[in-house]
Amino acid sequence: MEVKGVAFLARQQLMVQSHGEAAWKAFLTEFAQKEPFFAKPVMPVSRMPAEAFLKLNDALLARFYDNNPSAWWQFGVKSAEYALGQGQLKAMFSQGDFRRFLLFTPGIWKGYFTEGDLSVIPGEGHTDLRITHVPRPHPYFELSVMGFAHGGLVYLGAQDLQHQVLKGFTRNDNEVLYRFNVG
């Protein structure tokens, strides 16, 4: 499994905004000594080994977030806010486009990761998102992707949004299944 460079660049942008460019550069310089992939520039079309990308995210969690995995959820939320507010998805969705946004999320998965599947299962009064076939299950994939979905729904105007975790990598399941209470 590989992760596309756009995922790294999104993380870099968020870290610079949250912690400053100097802190990000210091972190990346130090981290590149342990993980040589990051010693050279990462471009949007770069392909990173998933293991190297996951090590980067684990190190970010340790360095900046006291090993609190809820930061990965916030990475997803902030990414959705950026994508819908000023990024590549800005013109694609209007307030209230909940189901349409969720039906689009498998394309977002494919835009970032070369393996695994994200599927959308519409139901009565809810929509399920399911991640399967990930060769390296890791809480990052679950929390950042489901955080993106949650953040996008809130950005598009969802009120009192609730979700249920039915399965997850955070629960040592081999797949992820979240139920969002949007029709």
Coordinates of N, CA, C and O in Angstrom, one line a residue:
M1 N 0.9 -1.2 0.0 CA 0.0 0.0 0.0 C 0.9 1.2 0.0 O 1.9 1.3 0.7
E2 N 0.5 2.2 -0.8 CA 1.2 3.5 -0.9 C 0.2 4.6 -0.5 O -1.0 4.5 -0.8
V3 N 0.8 5.7 0.0 CA 0.0 6.9 0.2 C 0.5 7.9 -0.7 O 1.7 8.1 -0.9
K4 N -0.4 8.7 -1.3 CA -0.1 9.7 -2.3 C 0.4 10.9 -1.6 O 0.0 11.3 -0.5
G5 N 1.3 11.6 -2.3 CA 2.0 12.8 -1.7 C 1.0 13.9 -1.2 O 1.4 14.7 -0.3
V6 N -0.1 14.0 -1.8 CA -1.1 15.0 -1.4 C -1.5 14.8 0.1 O -1.8 15.8 0.8
A7 N -1.5 13.6 0.6 CA -1.8 13.4 2.0 C -0.7 14.0 2.9 O -1.0 14.6 3.9
F8 N 0.6 13.8 2.5 CA 1.7 14.4 3.2 C 1.6 15.9 3.2 O 1.8 16.6 4.2
L9 N 1.3 16.5 2.0 CA 1.3 17.9 1.9 C 0.1 18.6 2.7 O 0.3 19.6 3.3
A10 N -1.0 17.8 2.8 CA -2.1 18.3 3.6 C -1.7 18.3 5.1 O -2.0 19.3 5.8
R11 N -1.0 17.3 5.5 CA -0.5 17.2 6.9 C 0.5 18.3 7.2 O 0.4 18.9 8.2
Q12 N 1.4 18.5 6.2 CA 2.4 19.6 6.4 C 1.7 20.9 6.5 O 2.1 21.7 7.4
Q13 N 0.7 21.2 5.7 CA 0.0 22.5 5.8 C -0.7 22.7 7.1 O -0.6 23.7 7.8
L14 N -1.3 21.6 7.6 CA -2.0 21.7 8.9 C -1.0 21.9 10.1 O -1.2 22.7 11.0
M15 N 0.1 21.2 10.0 CA 1.1 21.3 11.1 C 1.8 22.7 11.1 O 2.0 23.3 12.1
V16 N 2.0 23.3 9.9 CA 2.6 24.7 9.8 C 1.6 25.7 10.4 O 1.9 26.5 11.2
Q17 N 0.3 25.5 10.0 CA -0.8 26.4 10.6 C -0.9 26.2 12.1 O -1.1 27.2 12.8
S18 N -0.8 25.0 12.6 CA -1.0 24.7 14.0 C 0.2 25.0 14.9 O 0.0 25.5 16.0
H19 N 1.4 24.8 14.4 CA 2.6 24.8 15.2 C 3.7 25.7 14.7 O 4.7 25.9 15.4
G20 N 3.5 26.2 13.5 CA 4.5 27.1 12.9 C 5.5 26.4 12.0 O 5.7 25.2 12.2
E21 N 6.0 27.1 11.1 CA 6.9 26.5 10.1 C 8.2 26.1 10.7 O 8.7 25.0 10.4
A22 N 8.7 26.8 11.7 CA 10.0 26.4 12.3 C 9.8 25.0 13.1 O 10.7 24.2 13.0
A23 N 8.7 24.9 13.8 CA 8.5 23.6 14.5 C 8.3 22.5 13.5 O 8.9 21.4 13.8
W24 N 7.6 22.7 12.4 CA 7.4 21.6 11.4 C 8.8 21.3 10.8 O 9.1 20.1 10.7
K25 N 9.5 22.3 10.4 CA 10.8 22.0 9.7 C 11.8 21.2 10.7 O 12.5 20.3 10.3
A26 N 11.8 21.6 12.0 CA 12.7 21.0 12.9 C 12.2 19.5 13.1 O 13.1 18.6 13.1
F27 N 10.9 19.3 13.2 CA 10.4 17.9 13.3 C 10.8 17.1 12.1 O 11.3 16.0 12.2
L28 N 10.5 17.6 10.9 CA 10.7 16.9 9.7 C 12.2 16.6 9.5 O 12.6 15.4 9.1
T29 N 13.1 17.5 9.8 CA 14.5 17.3 9.7 C 15.0 16.1 10.6 O 15.7 15.2 10.2
E30 N 14.5 16.2 11.8 CA 14.8 15.1 12.8 C 14.2 13.8 12.4 O 14.9 12.7 12.4
F31 N 13.0 13.8 11.9 CA 12.3 12.6 11.5 C 12.9 11.9 10.3 O 13.1 10.7 10.2
A32 N 13.4 12.7 9.4 CA 14.0 12.2 8.1 C 15.3 11.5 8.4 O 15.7 10.6 7.6
Q33 N 15.9 11.7 9.6 CA 17.1 10.9 9.9 C 16.7 9.5 10.3 O 17.5 8.6 10.1
K34 N 15.5 9.3 10.8 CA 15.0 7.9 11.1 C 14.3 7.3 9.9 O 14.3 6.1 9.8
E35 N 13.7 8.1 9.1 CA 12.9 7.6 8.0 C 13.4 8.4 6.7 O 12.9 9.4 6.4
P36 N 14.4 7.8 6.0 CA 15.0 8.5 4.9 C 14.1 8.9 3.7 O 14.4 9.8 3.0
F37 N 12.9 8.3 3.6 CA 12.0 8.7 2.6 C 11.7 10.2 2.6 O 11.6 10.8 1.6
F38 N 11.7 10.8 3.8 CA 11.3 12.1 4.0 C 12.5 13.1 3.9 O 12.4 14.3 4.2
A39 N 13.7 12.6 3.5 CA 14.9 13.4 3.4 C 14.8 14.2 2.1 O 15.5 15.2 1.9
K40 N 14.0 13.8 1.1 CA 13.8 14.5 -0.1 C 12.4 15.1 -0.2 O 11.5 14.6 0.5
P41 N 12.2 16.1 -1.1 CA 10.9 16.7 -1.1 C 9.8 15.7 -1.6 O 10.1 14.9 -2.4
V42 N 8.7 15.9 -1.0 CA 7.5 15.1 -1.3 C 6.6 16.0 -2.2 O 6.3 17.1 -1.8
M43 N 6.3 15.4 -3.4 CA 5.4 16.2 -4.3 C 4.0 15.6 -4.3 O 3.8 14.5 -3.8
P44 N 3.0 16.3 -4.8 CA 1.7 15.7 -4.8 C 1.6 14.3 -5.5 O 0.8 13.5 -5.0
V45 N 2.4 14.1 -6.5 CA 2.3 12.8 -7.2 C 3.2 11.8 -6.6 O 3.3 10.6 -7.0
S46 N 4.0 12.1 -5.5 CA 4.9 11.1 -4.9 C 4.1 10.0 -4.3 O 2.9 10.2 -3.9
R47 N 4.7 8.8 -4.3 CA 4.1 7.7 -3.6 C 4.9 7.3 -2.4 O 6.1 7.0 -2.6
M48 N 4.3 7.4 -1.3 CA 5.1 7.0 0.0 C 4.7 5.6 0.4 O 3.5 5.3 0.4
P49 N 5.6 4.8 0.9 CA 5.2 3.6 1.5 C 4.3 3.9 2.7 O 4.6 4.8 3.5
A50 N 3.2 3.1 2.8 CA 2.3 3.4 3.9 C 3.0 3.3 5.2 O 2.7 4.1 6.1
E51 N 3.9 2.4 5.4 CA 4.6 2.2 6.7 C 5.3 3.5 7.1 O 5.3 3.9 8.2
A52 N 6.0 4.1 6.1 CA 6.7 5.4 6.4 C 5.7 6.5 6.7 O 6.0 7.3 7.7
F53 N 4.6 6.6 6.0 CA 3.6 7.6 6.3 C 3.0 7.4 7.7 O 2.8 8.3 8.5
L54 N 2.8 6.1 8.1 CA 2.2 5.8 9.4 C 3.2 6.2 10.5 O 2.8 6.7 11.5
K55 N 4.5 5.9 10.3 CA 5.5 6.2 11.2 C 5.5 7.8 11.4 O 5.7 8.2 12.5
L56 N 5.4 8.5 10.3 CA 5.4 10.0 10.4 C 4.2 10.4 11.3 O 4.4 11.2 12.2
N57 N 3.0 9.9 11.0 CA 1.9 10.3 11.8 C 2.0 9.8 13.3 O 1.5 10.6 14.2
D58 N 2.5 8.7 13.5 CA 2.8 8.3 14.9 C 3.7 9.2 15.6 O 3.5 9.6 16.8
A59 N 4.8 9.6 14.9 CA 5.7 10.6 15.5 C 5.1 12.0 15.7 O 5.4 12.6 16.7
L60 N 4.3 12.4 14.8 CA 3.6 13.7 15.0 C 2.7 13.6 16.2 O 2.7 14.6 17.0
L61 N 2.0 12.5 16.4 CA 1.1 12.3 17.5 C 2.0 12.4 18.8 O 1.6 13.1 19.8
A62 N 3.1 11.8 18.8 CA 4.0 11.8 20.0 C 4.5 13.1 20.3 O 4.5 13.6 21.4
R63 N 5.0 13.8 19.3 CA 5.7 15.1 19.5 C 4.8 16.2 19.8 O 5.1 17.1 20.6
F64 N 3.7 16.3 19.1 CA 2.8 17.5 19.2 C 1.5 17.3 19.9 O 0.9 18.3 20.3
Y65 N 1.1 16.0 20.1 CA -0.3 15.8 20.7 C -0.3 14.8 21.8 O -1.3 14.2 22.1
D66 N 0.8 14.7 22.5 CA 0.9 13.8 23.7 C 0.3 12.4 23.5 O -0.4 11.9 24.3
N67 N 0.6 11.9 22.3 CA 0.1 10.6 21.9 C -1.4 10.4 22.0 O -1.9 9.3 22.2
N68 N -2.2 11.5 21.8 CA -3.6 11.4 21.9 C -4.2 11.1 20.5 O -4.1 12.0 19.6
P69 N -4.7 9.9 20.2 CA -5.1 9.6 18.8 C -6.3 10.4 18.4 O -6.6 10.5 17.2
S70 N -7.0 11.1 19.3 CA -8.1 12.0 18.8 C -7.6 13.1 17.9 O -8.3 13.7 17.2
A71 N -6.3 13.4 18.0 CA -5.7 14.4 17.0 C -5.9 13.9 15.6 O -6.1 14.8 14.7
W72 N -5.8 12.6 15.3 CA -6.0 12.2 13.9 C -7.4 12.5 13.5 O -7.7 12.8 12.3
W73 N -8.4 12.4 14.4 CA -9.8 12.8 14.1 C -9.8 14.2 13.7 O -10.4 14.6 12.7
Q74 N -9.1 15.0 14.5 CA -9.1 16.5 14.2 C -8.4 16.8 12.9 O -8.7 17.7 12.2
F75 N -7.4 16.0 12.5 CA -6.7 16.1 11.2 C -7.8 16.0 10.1 O -7.8 16.8 9.2
G76 N -8.6 15.0 10.2 CA -9.7 14.8 9.3 C -10.7 15.9 9.2 O -11.0 16.4 8.1
V77 N -11.1 16.4 10.4 CA -12.0 17.5 10.5 C -11.5 18.7 9.8 O -12.1 19.4 9.0
K78 N -10.2 19.1 10.1 CA -9.6 20.3 9.6 C -9.4 20.1 8.1 O -9.5 21.1 7.3
S79 N -9.1 18.9 7.6 CA -8.9 18.7 6.2 C -10.2 18.9 5.4 O -10.2 19.5 4.4
A80 N -11.3 18.4 6.0 CA -12.6 18.6 5.4 C -13.0 20.1 5.3 O -13.4 20.6 4.3
E81 N -12.7 20.8 6.4 CA -13.0 22.2 6.5 C -12.2 23.0 5.4 O -12.8 23.8 4.7
Y82 N -11.0 22.6 5.3 CA -10.1 23.3 4.2 C -10.6 22.9 2.8 O -10.8 23.8 2.0
A83 N -10.8 21.6 2.6 CA -11.2 21.2 1.2 C -12.5 21.8 0.8 O -12.7 22.2 -0.4
L84 N -13.5 21.9 1.7 CA -14.8 22.4 1.4 C -14.9 23.9 1.4 O -15.6 24.6 0.7
G85 N -14.0 24.5 2.2 CA -14.0 26.0 2.4 C -13.2 26.7 1.4 O -13.6 27.8 0.9
Q86 N -12.0 26.2 1.0 CA -11.1 26.9 0.1 C -10.3 26.0 -0.8 O -9.6 26.4 -1.6
G87 N -10.5 24.7 -0.6 CA -9.7 23.7 -1.4 C -10.5 23.2 -2.6 O -11.4 23.8 -3.1
Q88 N -10.1 22.0 -3.0 CA -10.5 21.3 -4.2 C -12.0 21.0 -4.2 O -12.6 20.8 -5.3
L89 N -12.7 20.9 -3.1 CA -14.1 20.6 -3.0 C -15.0 21.8 -2.9 O -16.3 21.6 -2.8
K90 N -14.5 23.0 -2.9 CA -15.3 24.2 -2.6 C -16.5 24.4 -3.5 O -17.6 24.6 -3.0
A91 N -16.3 24.2 -4.7 CA -17.4 24.4 -5.7 C -18.3 23.2 -5.9 O -19.3 23.3 -6.6
M92 N -18.0 22.1 -5.3 CA -18.7 20.8 -5.6 C -19.9 20.6 -4.7 O -20.8 19.9 -5.1
F93 N -20.0 21.2 -3.5 CA -21.1 20.9 -2.6 C -21.7 22.2 -2.0 O -21.0 23.1 -1.8
S94 N -23.0 22.1 -1.8 CA -23.7 23.2 -1.2 C -24.2 22.8 0.2 O -24.2 21.6 0.5
Q95 N -24.6 23.8 1.0 CA -25.1 23.5 2.3 C -26.2 22.4 2.2 O -27.1 22.6 1.3
G96 N -26.2 21.4 3.0 CA -27.3 20.4 3.0 C -27.0 19.2 2.1 O -27.8 18.3 2.0
D97 N -25.9 19.3 1.3 CA -25.6 18.1 0.4 C -24.9 17.0 1.2 O -23.9 16.4 0.7
F98 N -25.6 16.5 2.2 CA -25.0 15.5 3.1 C -24.8 14.2 2.3 O -23.7 13.6 2.3
R99 N -25.8 13.6 1.8 CA -25.8 12.3 1.1 C -24.8 12.4 -0.1 O -24.0 11.5 -0.3
R100 N -24.9 13.4 -0.8 CA -24.0 13.6 -2.0 C -22.5 13.6 -1.6 O -21.7 13.0 -2.2
F101 N -22.3 14.4 -0.5 CA -20.9 14.4 0.1 C -20.4 13.0 0.5 O -19.3 12.6 0.1
L102 N -21.3 12.3 1.2 CA -20.9 11.0 1.7 C -20.7 10.0 0.5 O -19.7 9.2 0.5
L103 N -21.5 10.1 -0.5 CA -21.4 9.3 -1.7 C -20.1 9.6 -2.5 O -19.6 8.7 -3.2
F104 N -19.5 10.8 -2.3 CA -18.3 11.2 -2.9 C -17.0 10.7 -2.2 O -16.0 10.6 -2.8
T105 N -17.2 10.4 -0.9 CA -16.0 10.0 -0.1 C -15.2 8.9 -0.6 O -13.9 8.9 -0.4
P106 N -15.7 7.8 -1.3 CA -14.8 6.8 -1.8 C -13.8 7.4 -2.8 O -12.6 6.9 -2.9
G107 N -14.2 8.4 -3.5 CA -13.2 9.1 -4.4 C -12.1 9.8 -3.7 O -10.9 9.8 -4.2
I108 N -12.4 10.3 -2.5 CA -11.4 11.0 -1.7 C -10.4 9.9 -1.2 O -9.2 10.1 -1.3
W109 N -10.9 8.7 -0.8 CA -10.0 7.6 -0.3 C -9.0 7.3 -1.5 O -7.8 7.2 -1.3
K110 N -9.6 7.1 -2.7 CA -8.7 6.7 -3.8 C -7.7 7.8 -4.2 O -6.7 7.6 -4.7
G111 N -8.1 9.1 -3.8 CA -7.2 10.2 -4.1 C -6.0 10.2 -3.2 O -5.0 10.9 -3.5
Y112 N -6.0 9.5 -2.1 CA -5.0 9.5 -1.1 C -4.2 8.2 -0.9 O -3.1 8.1 -0.6
F113 N -5.0 7.1 -1.1 CA -4.4 5.7 -0.9 C -4.5 4.8 -2.1 O -5.5 4.9 -2.8
T114 N -3.5 4.0 -2.3 CA -3.5 3.1 -3.5 C -4.2 1.8 -3.2 O -4.5 1.0 -4.2
E115 N -4.5 1.4 -2.0 CA -5.2 0.2 -1.7 C -6.2 0.4 -0.6 O -6.2 1.5 0.1
G116 N -7.1 -0.6 -0.4 CA -8.2 -0.5 0.5 C -9.4 0.1 -0.2 O -9.3 0.7 -1.3
D117 N -10.5 0.0 0.4 CA -11.8 0.5 -0.2 C -12.6 1.2 0.9 O -12.6 0.8 2.0
L118 N -13.2 2.3 0.5 CA -14.1 3.0 1.3 C -15.5 2.9 0.5 O -15.6 3.3 -0.6
S119 N -16.5 2.3 1.2 CA -17.8 2.2 0.6 C -18.8 2.9 1.4 O -18.7 3.1 2.6
V120 N -19.9 3.3 0.7 CA -21.0 4.1 1.3 C -22.2 3.2 1.2 O -22.6 2.7 0.1
I121 N -22.9 3.0 2.4 CA -24.1 2.2 2.4 C -25.2 3.1 2.9 O -25.4 3.3 4.2
P122 N -26.1 3.7 2.0 CA -27.2 4.5 2.5 C -28.2 3.6 3.2 O -28.5 2.5 2.8
G123 N -28.8 4.2 4.2 CA -29.9 3.5 5.0 C -31.0 4.5 5.2 O -31.0 5.6 4.8
E124 N -32.0 4.0 6.0 CA -33.1 4.9 6.4 C -32.7 5.8 7.5 O -32.5 5.3 8.6
G125 N -32.5 7.1 7.3 CA -32.1 8.0 8.3 C -30.7 7.9 8.7 O -30.3 8.6 9.7
H126 N -29.9 7.2 8.0 CA -28.5 7.1 8.4 C -27.7 6.7 7.1 O -28.3 6.2 6.1
T127 N -26.4 6.9 7.2 CA -25.5 6.4 6.1 C -24.3 5.8 6.8 O -23.7 6.3 7.7
D128 N -23.9 4.6 6.3 CA -22.8 3.9 6.8 C -21.6 4.1 5.9 O -21.7 4.1 4.7
L129 N -20.4 4.3 6.5 CA -19.1 4.3 5.8 C -18.3 3.1 6.2 O -18.2 2.9 7.5
R130 N -17.8 2.4 5.3 CA -17.1 1.2 5.6 C -15.7 1.2 4.9 O -15.6 1.4 3.7
I131 N -14.6 0.9 5.6 CA -13.3 0.8 5.1 C -12.9 -0.7 5.2 O -12.9 -1.3 6.3
T132 N -12.5 -1.2 4.0 CA -12.1 -2.7 4.0 C -10.9 -2.8 3.1 O -10.4 -1.9 2.4
H133 N -10.3 -4.0 3.2 CA -9.2 -4.4 2.4 C -7.9 -3.5 2.6 O -7.2 -3.3 1.6
V134 N -7.7 -3.0 3.7 CA -6.5 -2.2 4.0 C -5.4 -3.2 4.5 O -5.6 -3.9 5.5
P135 N -4.3 -3.3 3.7 CA -3.3 -4.3 4.1 C -2.6 -4.0 5.4 O -2.1 -4.9 6.0
R136 N -2.6 -2.7 5.8 CA -2.0 -2.4 7.1 C -3.0 -1.6 7.9 O -3.0 -0.3 8.0
P137 N -3.9 -2.3 8.6 CA -4.9 -1.6 9.4 C -4.2 -0.7 10.5 O -3.3 -1.2 11.2
H138 N -4.6 0.5 10.6 CA -4.0 1.4 11.6 C -5.0 2.5 12.0 O -5.8 2.9 11.1
P139 N -5.1 2.8 13.2 CA -6.1 3.8 13.7 C -6.1 5.1 12.9 O -7.1 5.8 12.7
Y140 N -4.9 5.5 12.3 CA -4.8 6.7 11.5 C -5.9 6.7 10.4 O -6.6 7.7 10.2
F141 N -5.9 5.6 9.7 CA -6.9 5.5 8.5 C -8.3 5.7 9.0 O -9.1 6.4 8.4
E142 N -8.6 5.0 10.1 CA -10.0 5.1 10.6 C -10.3 6.5 11.1 O -11.3 7.1 10.6
L143 N -9.5 7.0 11.9 CA -9.9 8.3 12.6 C -9.8 9.5 11.6 O -10.6 10.4 11.7
S144 N -8.8 9.6 10.8 CA -8.6 10.7 9.9 C -9.7 10.7 8.8 O -10.3 11.7 8.5
V145 N -10.1 9.5 8.3 CA -11.1 9.4 7.3 C -12.5 9.7 7.8 O -13.3 10.4 7.3
M146 N -12.8 9.1 8.9 CA -14.1 9.3 9.5 C -14.2 10.7 10.1 O -15.3 11.3 10.1
G147 N -13.1 11.2 10.6 CA -13.1 12.6 11.0 C -13.3 13.6 9.8 O -14.0 14.6 10.0
F148 N -12.8 13.2 8.7 CA -13.0 14.0 7.4 C -14.5 14.0 7.1 O -15.1 15.0 6.8
A149 N -15.1 12.8 7.2 CA -16.6 12.7 6.9 C -17.4 13.5 7.9 O -18.3 14.3 7.5
H150 N -17.1 13.4 9.1 CA -17.8 14.1 10.2 C -17.6 15.6 10.0 O -18.6 16.4 10.0
G151 N -16.4 16.1 9.8 CA -16.1 17.5 9.6 C -16.8 18.0 8.3 O -17.3 19.2 8.4
G152 N -16.8 17.2 7.3 CA -17.5 17.7 6.1 C -19.0 17.8 6.3 O -19.6 18.8 5.8
L153 N -19.6 16.9 7.0 CA -21.0 17.0 7.2 C -21.4 18.2 8.1 O -22.3 18.9 7.8
V154 N -20.5 18.5 9.1 CA -20.8 19.7 9.9 C -20.6 20.9 9.1 O -21.4 21.9 9.2
Y155 N -19.5 21.0 8.3 CA -19.3 22.1 7.4 C -20.5 22.4 6.5 O -20.8 23.6 6.3
L156 N -21.1 21.3 6.1 CA -22.3 21.5 5.1 C -23.6 21.7 5.9 O -24.6 21.7 5.3
G157 N -23.5 21.9 7.2 CA -24.7 22.3 8.0 C -25.4 21.2 8.8 O -26.5 21.5 9.3
A158 N -24.8 20.0 8.9 CA -25.5 19.0 9.7 C -25.6 19.5 11.2 O -24.7 20.0 11.8
Q159 N -26.8 19.3 11.7 CA -27.1 19.7 13.1 C -27.2 18.5 13.9 O -27.7 17.4 13.5
D160 N -26.7 18.6 15.2 CA -26.7 17.4 16.1 C -26.3 16.1 15.5 O -26.9 15.1 15.7
L161 N -25.2 16.2 14.7 CA -24.7 15.0 14.0 C -24.1 14.0 15.0 O -23.4 14.4 15.9
Q162 N -24.6 12.8 14.9 CA -24.1 11.7 15.8 C -23.5 10.6 14.9 O -23.9 10.5 13.7
H163 N -22.6 9.9 15.4 CA -22.1 8.7 14.7 C -21.9 7.6 15.7 O -21.7 7.8 16.9
Q164 N -22.0 6.4 15.2 CA -21.7 5.2 15.9 C -20.5 4.4 15.3 O -20.4 4.3 14.1
V165 N -19.7 3.9 16.2 CA -18.5 3.1 15.7 C -19.0 1.7 15.8 O -19.2 1.2 17.0
L166 N -19.3 1.0 14.7 CA -19.7 -0.4 14.7 C -18.5 -1.3 14.6 O -18.6 -2.4 15.2
K167 N -17.5 -0.9 13.9 CA -16.3 -1.7 13.8 C -15.2 -0.7 13.6 O -15.4 0.4 13.1
G168 N -13.9 -1.0 14.0 CA -12.9 -0.1 13.8 C -11.5 -0.7 14.0 O -11.4 -1.6 14.8
F169 N -10.5 -0.1 13.4 CA -9.1 -0.5 13.7 C -8.8 -0.2 15.1 O -7.9 -0.8 15.7
T170 N -9.4 0.9 15.7 CA -9.2 1.2 17.1 C -9.7 0.2 18.0 O -9.4 0.2 19.2
R171 N -10.5 -0.7 17.5 CA -11.1 -1.8 18.3 C -10.5 -3.2 17.9 O -11.0 -4.2 18.2
N172 N -9.4 -3.1 17.1 CA -8.7 -4.3 16.6 C -9.5 -5.1 15.7 O -9.3 -6.3 15.5
D173 N -10.5 -4.5 15.0 CA -11.3 -5.1 13.9 C -10.4 -5.0 12.7 O -9.6 -4.1 12.5
N174 N -10.7 -5.9 11.7 CA -9.9 -5.8 10.4 C -10.6 -4.9 9.4 O -10.2 -4.9 8.2
E175 N -11.7 -4.2 9.8 CA -12.4 -3.2 8.9 C -13.0 -2.2 9.8 O -13.0 -2.3 11.1
V176 N -13.4 -1.1 9.2 CA -14.0 0.0 9.9 C -15.5 0.2 9.4 O -15.7 0.1 8.2
L177 N -16.4 0.4 10.3 CA -17.8 0.7 9.9 C -18.3 1.7 10.9 O -18.4 1.5 12.1
Y178 N -18.7 2.9 10.3 CA -19.3 3.9 11.1 C -20.6 4.2 10.6 O -20.8 4.2 9.3
R179 N -21.6 4.5 11.4 CA -22.9 4.9 11.0 C -23.1 6.4 11.4 O -23.0 6.8 12.6
F180 N -23.4 7.2 10.4 CA -23.7 8.6 10.6 C -25.2 8.8 10.4 O -25.8 8.2 9.6
N181 N -25.8 9.7 11.3 CA -27.2 9.8 11.4 C -27.7 10.9 10.4 O -28.5 11.8 10.7
V182 N -27.3 10.8 9.1 CA -27.8 11.6 8.1 C -28.6 10.8 7.1 O -28.1 9.6 6.8
G183 N -29.6 11.3 6.5 CA -30.4 10.5 5.6 C -29.8 10.4 4.2 O -28.8 10.8 3.9

